[in-house]
JSON list of C-alpha atoms and ligand atoms in Angstrom, two decimals:
[
{"chain": "A", "resi": 1, "resn": "MET", "atom": "CA", "xyz": [115.73, -9.03, 18.30]},
{"chain": "A", "resi": 2, "resn": "SER", "atom": "CA", "xyz": [113.67, -8.63, 14.77]},
{"chain": "A", "resi": 3, "resn": "LEU", "atom": "CA", "xyz": [114.96, -7.93, 11.44]},
{"chain": "A", "resi": 4, "resn": "ARG", "atom": "CA", "xyz": [112.13, -6.19, 10.69]},
{"chain": "A", "resi": 5, "resn": "SER", "atom": "CA", "xyz": [110.15, -3.02, 12.63]},
{"chain": "A", "resi": 6, "resn": "LEU", "atom": "CA", "xyz": [108.34, -3.11, 15.25]},
{"chain": "A", "resi": 7, "resn": "ASN", "atom": "CA", "xyz": [104.35, -2.94, 14.65]},
{"chain": "A", "resi": 8, "resn": "LEU", "atom": "CA", "xyz": [103.54, -0.61, 17.16]},
{"chain": "A", "resi": 9, "resn": "SER", "atom": "CA", "xyz": [100.32, -0.77, 19.35]},
{"chain": "A", "resi": 10, "resn": "ASP", "atom": "CA", "xyz": [98.51, 1.81, 19.94]},
{"chain": "A", "resi": 11, "resn": "GLU", "atom": "CA", "xyz": [100.02, 1.94, 23.78]},
{"chain": "A", "resi": 12, "resn": "LEU", "atom": "CA", "xyz": [102.95, 1.99, 22.21]},
{"chain": "A", "resi": 13, "resn": "HIS", "atom": "CA", "xyz": [102.87, 4.80, 19.58]},
{"chain": "A", "resi": 14, "resn": "ARG", "atom": "CA", "xyz": [101.59, 6.88, 22.60]},
{"chain": "A", "resi": 15, "resn": "TYR", "atom": "CA", "xyz": [104.19, 5.79, 24.74]},
{"chain": "A", "resi": 16, "resn": "MET", "atom": "CA", "xyz": [106.80, 6.99, 22.47]},
{"chain": "A", "resi": 17, "resn": "LEU", "atom": "CA", "xyz": [105.01, 9.82, 22.03]},
{"chain": "A", "resi": 18, "resn": "ASP", "atom": "CA", "xyz": [105.22, 10.64, 25.66]},
{"chain": "A", "resi": 19, "resn": "VAL", "atom": "CA", "xyz": [108.62, 10.39, 25.57]},
{"chain": "A", "resi": 20, "resn": "SER", "atom": "CA", "xyz": [109.36, 11.85, 21.93]},
{"chain": "A", "resi": 21, "resn": "LEU", "atom": "CA", "xyz": [107.28, 14.53, 21.00]},
{"chain": "A", "resi": 22, "resn": "ARG", "atom": "CA", "xyz": [107.84, 17.92, 21.39]},
{"chain": "A", "resi": 23, "resn": "ASP", "atom": "CA", "xyz": [104.85, 19.54, 20.92]},
{"chain": "A", "resi": 24, "resn": "ASN", "atom": "CA", "xyz": [103.69, 23.13, 20.94]},
{"chain": "A", "resi": 25, "resn": "ALA", "atom": "CA", "xyz": [100.23, 24.86, 21.19]},
{"chain": "A", "resi": 26, "resn": "LEU", "atom": "CA", "xyz": [100.38, 26.19, 17.71]},
{"chain": "A", "resi": 27, "resn": "LEU", "atom": "CA", "xyz": [100.94, 23.04, 16.55]},
{"chain": "A", "resi": 28, "resn": "GLU", "atom": "CA", "xyz": [98.79, 21.62, 18.32]},
{"chain": "A", "resi": 29, "resn": "GLU", "atom": "CA", "xyz": [96.26, 23.92, 17.32]},
{"chain": "A", "resi": 30, "resn": "LEU", "atom": "CA", "xyz": [96.68, 23.63, 13.74]},
{"chain": "A", "resi": 31, "resn": "ARG", "atom": "CA", "xyz": [96.55, 20.09, 14.07]},
{"chain": "A", "resi": 32, "resn": "ALA", "atom": "CA", "xyz": [93.02, 20.83, 15.61]},
{"chain": "A", "resi": 33, "resn": "GLU", "atom": "CA", "xyz": [91.90, 22.79, 13.16]},
{"chain": "A", "resi": 34, "resn": "THR", "atom": "CA", "xyz": [92.87, 20.50, 10.57]},
{"chain": "A", "resi": 35, "resn": "ALA", "atom": "CA", "xyz": [91.41, 17.48, 11.63]},
{"chain": "A", "resi": 36, "resn": "ARG", "atom": "CA", "xyz": [87.95, 19.37, 11.83]},
{"chain": "A", "resi": 37, "resn": "LEU", "atom": "CA", "xyz": [88.21, 19.46, 7.93]},
{"chain": "A", "resi": 38, "resn": "ASP", "atom": "CA", "xyz": [86.54, 16.61, 5.24]},
{"chain": "A", "resi": 39, "resn": "MET", "atom": "CA", "xyz": [89.95, 16.38, 4.22]},
{"chain": "A", "resi": 40, "resn": "GLY", "atom": "CA", "xyz": [91.81, 16.34, 7.37]},
{"chain": "A", "resi": 41, "resn": "ARG", "atom": "CA", "xyz": [93.25, 13.00, 7.36]},
{"chain": "A", "resi": 42, "resn": "MET", "atom": "CA", "xyz": [96.01, 14.29, 4.84]},
{"chain": "A", "resi": 43, "resn": "GLN", "atom": "CA", "xyz": [97.75, 16.18, 7.24]},
{"chain": "A", "resi": 44, "resn": "ILE", "atom": "CA", "xyz": [101.03, 14.21, 8.48]},
{"chain": "A", "resi": 45, "resn": "SER", "atom": "CA", "xyz": [101.27, 12.50, 11.74]},
{"chain": "A", "resi": 46, "resn": "PRO", "atom": "CA", "xyz": [103.16, 14.99, 14.67]},
{"chain": "A", "resi": 47, "resn": "GLU", "atom": "CA", "xyz": [106.18, 12.32, 14.93]},
{"chain": "A", "resi": 48, "resn": "GLN", "atom": "CA", "xyz": [106.85, 12.81, 11.42]},
{"chain": "A", "resi": 49, "resn": "GLY", "atom": "CA", "xyz": [106.71, 16.73, 11.25]},
{"chain": "A", "resi": 50, "resn": "GLN", "atom": "CA", "xyz": [109.32, 16.29, 13.96]},
{"chain": "A", "resi": 51, "resn": "LEU", "atom": "CA", "xyz": [111.54, 14.33, 12.07]},
{"chain": "A", "resi": 52, "resn": "MET", "atom": "CA", "xyz": [111.13, 16.40, 9.03]},
{"chain": "A", "resi": 53, "resn": "ALA", "atom": "CA", "xyz": [112.08, 19.49, 11.24]},
{"chain": "A", "resi": 54, "resn": "LEU", "atom": "CA", "xyz": [114.76, 17.48, 12.79]},
{"chain": "A", "resi": 55, "resn": "LEU", "atom": "CA", "xyz": [115.92, 16.62, 8.99]},
{"chain": "A", "resi": 56, "resn": "VAL", "atom": "CA", "xyz": [116.28, 20.28, 8.04]},
{"chain": "A", "resi": 57, "resn": "ARG", "atom": "CA", "xyz": [117.97, 21.51, 10.73]},
{"chain": "A", "resi": 58, "resn": "LEU", "atom": "CA", "xyz": [120.88, 18.41, 10.75]},
{"chain": "A", "resi": 59, "resn": "ILE", "atom": "CA", "xyz": [121.80, 19.63, 6.88]},
{"chain": "A", "resi": 60, "resn": "ASP", "atom": "CA", "xyz": [121.71, 23.11, 8.19]},
{"chain": "A", "resi": 61, "resn": "ALA", "atom": "CA", "xyz": [119.37, 23.35, 5.38]},
{"chain": "A", "resi": 62, "resn": "ARG", "atom": "CA", "xyz": [118.67, 26.74, 4.15]},
{"chain": "A", "resi": 63, "resn": "ARG", "atom": "CA", "xyz": [116.35, 26.87, 0.88]},
{"chain": "A", "resi": 64, "resn": "ALA", "atom": "CA", "xyz": [113.54, 24.51, 0.78]},
{"chain": "A", "resi": 65, "resn": "ILE", "atom": "CA", "xyz": [110.61, 24.14, -1.86]},
{"chain": "A", "resi": 66, "resn": "GLU", "atom": "CA", "xyz": [106.99, 21.95, -0.32]},
{"chain": "A", "resi": 67, "resn": "ILE", "atom": "CA", "xyz": [105.10, 20.61, -3.17]},
{"chain": "A", "resi": 68, "resn": "GLY", "atom": "CA", "xyz": [101.51, 20.31, -1.60]},
{"chain": "A", "resi": 69, "resn": "VAL", "atom": "CA", "xyz": [101.16, 22.33, 1.56]},
{"chain": "A", "resi": 70, "resn": "PHE", "atom": "CA", "xyz": [97.62, 21.94, 2.47]},
{"chain": "A", "resi": 71, "resn": "THR", "atom": "CA", "xyz": [97.06, 23.77, 5.65]},
{"chain": "A", "resi": 72, "resn": "GLY", "atom": "CA", "xyz": [100.45, 24.31, 5.86]},
{"chain": "A", "resi": 73, "resn": "TYR", "atom": "CA", "xyz": [101.98, 22.27, 9.10]},
{"chain": "A", "resi": 74, "resn": "SER", "atom": "CA", "xyz": [105.00, 20.70, 7.40]},
{"chain": "A", "resi": 75, "resn": "SER", "atom": "CA", "xyz": [105.44, 24.41, 6.11]},
{"chain": "A", "resi": 76, "resn": "LEU", "atom": "CA", "xyz": [105.52, 25.62, 9.66]},
{"chain": "A", "resi": 77, "resn": "LEU", "atom": "CA", "xyz": [107.25, 22.91, 11.31]},
{"chain": "A", "resi": 78, "resn": "THR", "atom": "CA", "xyz": [110.02, 23.16, 8.28]},
{"chain": "A", "resi": 79, "resn": "ALA", "atom": "CA", "xyz": [109.74, 27.15, 8.27]},
{"chain": "A", "resi": 80, "resn": "ILE", "atom": "CA", "xyz": [110.61, 27.55, 12.00]},
{"chain": "A", "resi": 81, "resn": "ALA", "atom": "CA", "xyz": [113.51, 24.88, 11.22]},
{"chain": "A", "resi": 82, "resn": "LEU", "atom": "CA", "xyz": [115.15, 26.95, 9.03]},
{"chain": "A", "resi": 83, "resn": "PRO", "atom": "CA", "xyz": [117.15, 29.49, 9.71]},
{"chain": "A", "resi": 84, "resn": "SER", "atom": "CA", "xyz": [115.82, 33.62, 10.41]},
{"chain": "A", "resi": 85, "resn": "ASP", "atom": "CA", "xyz": [117.22, 34.03, 6.62]},
{"chain": "A", "resi": 86, "resn": "GLY", "atom": "CA", "xyz": [115.87, 30.38, 4.98]},
{"chain": "A", "resi": 87, "resn": "ARG", "atom": "CA", "xyz": [113.47, 30.27, 2.51]},
{"chain": "A", "resi": 88, "resn": "LEU", "atom": "CA", "xyz": [110.66, 28.17, 1.49]},
{"chain": "A", "resi": 89, "resn": "ILE", "atom": "CA", "xyz": [108.71, 27.91, -1.42]},
{"chain": "A", "resi": 90, "resn": "ALA", "atom": "CA", "xyz": [105.25, 26.89, -0.60]},
{"chain": "A", "resi": 91, "resn": "CYS", "atom": "CA", "xyz": [103.45, 25.24, -3.69]},
{"chain": "A", "resi": 92, "resn": "ASP", "atom": "CA", "xyz": [99.74, 24.46, -3.58]},
{"chain": "A", "resi": 93, "resn": "VAL", "atom": "CA", "xyz": [96.62, 25.16, -5.64]},
{"chain": "A", "resi": 94, "resn": "SER", "atom": "CA", "xyz": [94.13, 25.53, -2.97]},
{"chain": "A", "resi": 95, "resn": "GLU", "atom": "CA", "xyz": [93.77, 28.88, -1.60]},
{"chain": "A", "resi": 96, "resn": "GLN", "atom": "CA", "xyz": [91.48, 28.05, 0.84]},
{"chain": "A", "resi": 97, "resn": "TRP", "atom": "CA", "xyz": [93.92, 25.50, 2.56]},
{"chain": "A", "resi": 98, "resn": "THR", "atom": "CA", "xyz": [96.59, 27.55, 2.59]},
{"chain": "A", "resi": 99, "resn": "ALA", "atom": "CA", "xyz": [94.59, 30.44, 3.89]},
{"chain": "A", "resi": 100, "resn": "ILE", "atom": "CA", "xyz": [94.81, 28.07, 7.21]},
{"chain": "A", "resi": 101, "resn": "GLY", "atom": "CA", "xyz": [98.37, 28.07, 7.46]},
{"chain": "A", "resi": 102, "resn": "GLN", "atom": "CA", "xyz": [99.32, 31.16, 6.70]},
{"chain": "A", "resi": 103, "resn": "ARG", "atom": "CA", "xyz": [97.70, 32.60, 9.43]},
{"chain": "A", "resi": 104, "resn": "TYR", "atom": "CA", "xyz": [100.02, 30.09, 11.70]},
{"chain": "A", "resi": 105, "resn": "TRP", "atom": "CA", "xyz": [102.88, 30.85, 9.80]},
{"chain": "A", "resi": 106, "resn": "GLU", "atom": "CA", "xyz": [101.94, 34.57, 10.77]},
{"chain": "A", "resi": 107, "resn": "LYS", "atom": "CA", "xyz": [101.65, 33.46, 14.70]},
{"chain": "A", "resi": 108, "resn": "ALA", "atom": "CA", "xyz": [104.48, 31.83, 14.78]},
{"chain": "A", "resi": 109, "resn": "GLY", "atom": "CA", "xyz": [106.47, 34.79, 13.46]},
{"chain": "A", "resi": 110, "resn": "VAL", "atom": "CA", "xyz": [108.24, 32.72, 10.20]},
{"chain": "A", "resi": 111, "resn": "ALA", "atom": "CA", "xyz": [105.47, 34.13, 7.82]},
{"chain": "A", "resi": 112, "resn": "ASP", "atom": "CA", "xyz": [108.33, 35.98, 6.01]},
{"chain": "A", "resi": 113, "resn": "ARG", "atom": "CA", "xyz": [110.79, 32.79, 5.59]},
{"chain": "A", "resi": 114, "resn": "ILE", "atom": "CA", "xyz": [107.54, 31.34, 3.10]},
{"chain": "A", "resi": 115, "resn": "ASP", "atom": "CA", "xyz": [106.74, 32.19, -0.29]},
{"chain": "A", "resi": 116, "resn": "LEU", "atom": "CA", "xyz": [103.25, 30.81, -1.15]},
{"chain": "A", "resi": 117, "resn": "HIS", "atom": "CA", "xyz": [103.35, 30.02, -4.81]},
{"chain": "A", "resi": 118, "resn": "LEU", "atom": "CA", "xyz": [99.81, 29.31, -5.70]},
{"chain": "A", "resi": 119, "resn": "ARG", "atom": "CA", "xyz": [100.04, 27.63, -8.96]},
{"chain": "A", "resi": 120, "resn": "PRO", "atom": "CA", "xyz": [100.28, 23.87, -10.27]},
{"chain": "A", "resi": 121, "resn": "ALA", "atom": "CA", "xyz": [103.52, 22.71, -8.45]},
{"chain": "A", "resi": 122, "resn": "LEU", "atom": "CA", "xyz": [104.82, 21.80, -11.98]},
{"chain": "A", "resi": 123, "resn": "GLU", "atom": "CA", "xyz": [104.70, 25.07, -13.22]},
{"chain": "A", "resi": 124, "resn": "THR", "atom": "CA", "xyz": [106.95, 26.79, -10.35]},
{"chain": "A", "resi": 125, "resn": "LEU", "atom": "CA", "xyz": [109.66, 24.28, -10.56]},
{"chain": "A", "resi": 126, "resn": "GLU", "atom": "CA", "xyz": [109.79, 25.19, -14.14]},
{"chain": "A", "resi": 127, "resn": "MET", "atom": "CA", "xyz": [109.95, 28.68, -13.05]},
{"chain": "A", "resi": 128, "resn": "LEU", "atom": "CA", "xyz": [112.80, 28.17, -10.63]},
{"chain": "A", "resi": 129, "resn": "ALA", "atom": "CA", "xyz": [114.49, 26.06, -13.20]},
{"chain": "A", "resi": 130, "resn": "ALA", "atom": "CA", "xyz": [114.30, 28.34, -15.88]},
{"chain": "A", "resi": 131, "resn": "GLY", "atom": "CA", "xyz": [115.26, 31.04, -13.59]},
{"chain": "A", "resi": 132, "resn": "GLY", "atom": "CA", "xyz": [118.42, 29.92, -12.60]},
{"chain": "A", "resi": 133, "resn": "SER", "atom": "CA", "xyz": [117.40, 29.64, -8.68]},
{"chain": "A", "resi": 134, "resn": "PRO", "atom": "CA", "xyz": [119.95, 28.64, -6.44]},
{"chain": "A", "resi": 135, "resn": "PRO", "atom": "CA", "xyz": [120.10, 25.32, -5.65]},
{"chain": "A", "resi": 136, "resn": "PHE", "atom": "CA", "xyz": [118.14, 23.47, -2.92]},
{"chain": "A", "resi": 137, "resn": "ASP", "atom": "CA", "xyz": [118.82, 21.92, 0.47]},
{"chain": "A", "resi": 138, "resn": "PHE", "atom": "CA", "xyz": [115.29, 20.08, 1.35]},
{"chain": "A", "resi": 139, "resn": "ALA", "atom": "CA", "xyz": [112.41, 19.26, -0.41]},
{"chain": "A", "resi": 140, "resn": "PHE", "atom": "CA", "xyz": [109.29, 17.63, 0.57]},
{"chain": "A", "resi": 141, "resn": "ILE", "atom": "CA", "xyz": [106.43, 15.94, -1.73]},
{"chain": "A", "resi": 142, "resn": "ASP", "atom": "CA", "xyz": [102.80, 15.43, -0.67]},
{"chain": "A", "resi": 143, "resn": "ALA", "atom": "CA", "xyz": [101.03, 16.11, -3.56]},
{"chain": "A", "resi": 144, "resn": "ASP", "atom": "CA", "xyz": [98.69, 14.42, -5.66]},
{"chain": "A", "resi": 145, "resn": "LYS", "atom": "CA", "xyz": [100.07, 11.11, -6.37]},
{"chain": "A", "resi": 146, "resn": "THR", "atom": "CA", "xyz": [100.11, 11.06, -10.74]},
{"chain": "A", "resi": 147, "resn": "ASN", "atom": "CA", "xyz": [102.45, 13.55, -10.20]},
{"chain": "A", "resi": 148, "resn": "TYR", "atom": "CA", "xyz": [104.98, 12.20, -8.09]},
{"chain": "A", "resi": 149, "resn": "ASP", "atom": "CA", "xyz": [107.67, 11.16, -10.89]},
{"chain": "A", "resi": 150, "resn": "ALA", "atom": "CA", "xyz": [107.69, 14.45, -11.99]},
{"chain": "A", "resi": 151, "resn": "TYR", "atom": "CA", "xyz": [107.91, 16.42, -8.60]},
{"chain": "A", "resi": 152, "resn": "TYR", "atom": "CA", "xyz": [110.22, 13.96, -7.67]},
{"chain": "A", "resi": 153, "resn": "GLU", "atom": "CA", "xyz": [112.66, 14.95, -10.70]},
{"chain": "A", "resi": 154, "resn": "GLY", "atom": "CA", "xyz": [111.96, 18.75, -10.88]},
{"chain": "A", "resi": 155, "resn": "CYS", "atom": "CA", "xyz": [113.18, 19.03, -6.96]},
{"chain": "A", "resi": 156, "resn": "LEU", "atom": "CA", "xyz": [115.69, 16.44, -7.71]},
{"chain": "A", "resi": 157, "resn": "SER", "atom": "CA", "xyz": [117.42, 18.22, -10.59]},
{"chain": "A", "resi": 158, "resn": "LEU", "atom": "CA", "xyz": [117.13, 22.10, -8.37]},
{"chain": "A", "resi": 159, "resn": "LEU", "atom": "CA", "xyz": [118.85, 20.33, -4.90]},
{"chain": "A", "resi": 160, "resn": "ARG", "atom": "CA", "xyz": [122.19, 20.77, -4.17]},
{"chain": "A", "resi": 161, "resn": "PRO", "atom": "CA", "xyz": [124.59, 17.30, -3.88]},
{"chain": "A", "resi": 162, "resn": "GLY", "atom": "CA", "xyz": [123.57, 16.63, -0.19]},
{"chain": "A", "resi": 163, "resn": "GLY", "atom": "CA", "xyz": [120.80, 17.69, -0.01]},
{"chain": "A", "resi": 164, "resn": "ILE", "atom": "CA", "xyz": [117.12, 15.70, 0.62]},
{"chain": "A", "resi": 165, "resn": "VAL", "atom": "CA", "xyz": [113.90, 14.79, -1.02]},
{"chain": "A", "resi": 166, "resn": "LEU", "atom": "CA", "xyz": [111.44, 13.82, 1.29]},
{"chain": "A", "resi": 167, "resn": "ILE", "atom": "CA", "xyz": [108.26, 12.13, -0.19]},
{"chain": "A", "resi": 168, "resn": "ASP", "atom": "CA", "xyz": [105.22, 11.49, 1.36]},
{"chain": "A", "resi": 169, "resn": "ASN", "atom": "CA", "xyz": [102.34, 8.64, 1.64]},
{"chain": "A", "resi": 170, "resn": "VAL", "atom": "CA", "xyz": [104.61, 6.00, -0.29]},
{"chain": "A", "resi": 171, "resn": "LEU", "atom": "CA", "xyz": [103.22, 2.65, 1.32]},
{"chain": "A", "resi": 172, "resn": "TRP", "atom": "CA", "xyz": [99.61, 4.06, 0.36]},
{"chain": "A", "resi": 173, "resn": "GLY", "atom": "CA", "xyz": [97.55, 2.85, 3.35]},
{"chain": "A", "resi": 174, "resn": "GLY", "atom": "CA", "xyz": [98.73, -0.78, 2.09]},
{"chain": "A", "resi": 175, "resn": "SER", "atom": "CA", "xyz": [97.57, -0.49, -1.48]},
{"chain": "A", "resi": 176, "resn": "VAL", "atom": "CA", "xyz": [100.96, -0.88, -2.88]},
{"chain": "A", "resi": 177, "resn": "ILE", "atom": "CA", "xyz": [101.15, -4.41, -2.07]},
{"chain": "A", "resi": 178, "resn": "ASP", "atom": "CA", "xyz": [96.77, -4.64, -2.90]},
{"chain": "A", "resi": 179, "resn": "PRO", "atom": "CA", "xyz": [96.92, -6.20, -6.53]},
{"chain": "A", "resi": 180, "resn": "ALA", "atom": "CA", "xyz": [93.32, -5.34, -6.85]},
{"chain": "A", "resi": 181, "resn": "LYS", "atom": "CA", "xyz": [94.02, -1.48, -6.61]},
{"chain": "A", "resi": 182, "resn": "GLN", "atom": "CA", "xyz": [94.81, -0.24, -9.67]},
{"chain": "A", "resi": 183, "resn": "ASP", "atom": "CA", "xyz": [93.86, 3.08, -10.16]},
{"chain": "A", "resi": 184, "resn": "GLU", "atom": "CA", "xyz": [96.75, 5.80, -11.13]},
{"chain": "A", "resi": 185, "resn": "ASP", "atom": "CA", "xyz": [97.40, 6.91, -7.75]},
{"chain": "A", "resi": 186, "resn": "THR", "atom": "CA", "xyz": [98.64, 3.93, -6.99]},
{"chain": "A", "resi": 187, "resn": "LYS", "atom": "CA", "xyz": [100.21, 2.83, -10.04]},
{"chain": "A", "resi": 188, "resn": "ALA", "atom": "CA", "xyz": [102.46, 6.47, -9.51]},
{"chain": "A", "resi": 189, "resn": "ILE", "atom": "CA", "xyz": [103.33, 5.27, -6.34]},
{"chain": "A", "resi": 190, "resn": "ARG", "atom": "CA", "xyz": [104.56, 1.92, -6.47]},
{"chain": "A", "resi": 191, "resn": "ALA", "atom": "CA", "xyz": [106.66, 2.95, -10.19]},
{"chain": "A", "resi": 192, "resn": "LEU", "atom": "CA", "xyz": [107.80, 5.93, -8.12]},
{"chain": "A", "resi": 193, "resn": "ASN", "atom": "CA", "xyz": [108.59, 3.98, -5.19]},
{"chain": "A", "resi": 194, "resn": "LYS", "atom": "CA", "xyz": [110.56, 0.80, -7.39]},
{"chain": "A", "resi": 195, "resn": "LYS", "atom": "CA", "xyz": [112.45, 3.78, -9.45]},
{"chain": "A", "resi": 196, "resn": "LEU", "atom": "CA", "xyz": [113.82, 5.02, -6.29]},
{"chain": "A", "resi": 197, "resn": "ARG", "atom": "CA", "xyz": [115.03, 1.56, -4.89]},
{"chain": "A", "resi": 198, "resn": "ASP", "atom": "CA", "xyz": [117.58, 1.47, -8.47]},
{"chain": "A", "resi": 199, "resn": "ASP", "atom": "CA", "xyz": [118.13, 5.23, -8.92]},
{"chain": "A", "resi": 200, "resn": "ASP", "atom": "CA", "xyz": [121.88, 5.79, -8.81]},
{"chain": "A", "resi": 201, "resn": "ARG", "atom": "CA", "xyz": [121.83, 9.12, -8.23]},
{"chain": "A", "resi": 202, "resn": "ILE", "atom": "CA", "xyz": [120.32, 8.84, -4.16]},
{"chain": "A", "resi": 203, "resn": "ASP", "atom": "CA", "xyz": [121.21, 7.17, -1.49]},
{"chain": "A", "resi": 204, "resn": "LEU", "atom": "CA", "xyz": [117.96, 5.87, -0.27]},
{"chain": "A", "resi": 205, "resn": "SER", "atom": "CA", "xyz": [115.68, 5.11, 3.36]},
{"chain": "A", "resi": 206, "resn": "MET", "atom": "CA", "xyz": [111.97, 4.13, 3.54]},
{"chain": "A", "resi": 207, "resn": "ILE", "atom": "CA", "xyz": [111.16, 4.83, 7.19]},
{"chain": "A", "resi": 208, "resn": "PRO", "atom": "CA", "xyz": [107.65, 3.46, 8.12]},
{"chain": "A", "resi": 209, "resn": "VAL", "atom": "CA", "xyz": [106.59, 6.45, 9.37]},
{"chain": "A", "resi": 210, "resn": "GLY", "atom": "CA", "xyz": [102.97, 7.68, 9.25]},
{"chain": "A", "resi": 211, "resn": "ASP", "atom": "CA", "xyz": [102.10, 6.61, 5.61]},
{"chain": "A", "resi": 212, "resn": "GLY", "atom": "CA", "xyz": [105.68, 5.53, 4.35]},
{"chain": "A", "resi": 213, "resn": "LEU", "atom": "CA", "xyz": [108.10, 8.52, 4.15]},
{"chain": "A", "resi": 214, "resn": "SER", "atom": "CA", "xyz": [110.85, 8.48, 1.44]},
{"chain": "A", "resi": 215, "resn": "LEU", "atom": "CA", "xyz": [114.48, 9.86, 1.96]},
{"chain": "A", "resi": 216, "resn": "CYS", "atom": "CA", "xyz": [116.38, 10.24, -0.96]},
{"chain": "A", "resi": 217, "resn": "ARG", "atom": "CA", "xyz": [119.99, 12.18, -0.14]},
{"chain": "A", "resi": 218, "resn": "LYS", "atom": "CA", "xyz": [121.00, 13.43, -3.83]},
{"chain": "A", "resi": 219, "resn": "ARG", "atom": "CA", "xyz": [124.62, 12.45, -4.62]},
{"chain": "B", "resi": 301, "resn": "CA", "atom": "CA1", "xyz": [100.28, 12.88, 3.04]}
]
């Protein structure tokens, strides 16, 4: 019995997916199409996607916001997990990548639950705050790292108490503990991680799934 998380070997990881991943052809197809892109490594792992969808259902989320859509995999899972009258505000600046996602949202029959905002996410967050938007239940942040703190603050303020913010890439491929890594992205992630630890507005768990996922529940 260890006090730390198990280090998954490839075989154990395969076993975990074998006995727990609930996949379908559409998700598989979107992952495969994304993997063929140069930036394909940016997509979240299938087990992380499944965890996120479960969290959406656990809190009965009806209103969700996603900062960083890429090819729409997490948006697809989130939208499917929402009730039919649920809403996902999807924020990204890339028409090219989100166009891929839109095809799959249509195929899955959830496109009407997703409002895509093609502009810098900070503008969308400001617009929502200024427009007196009804509170959100769920937020997922997976975009440019230097704005992570601003995205976190923007999402947290839009959230209802008990709502959750998920933040992706918080372990950043291990760069967070490498003193040689002093680039702006790594520094932004380190700073936010420390801030979250001491932030008494939230309950917190950092989950070592994918590239590290922080789960914050607004108090
Ligand atoms: Ca990511």
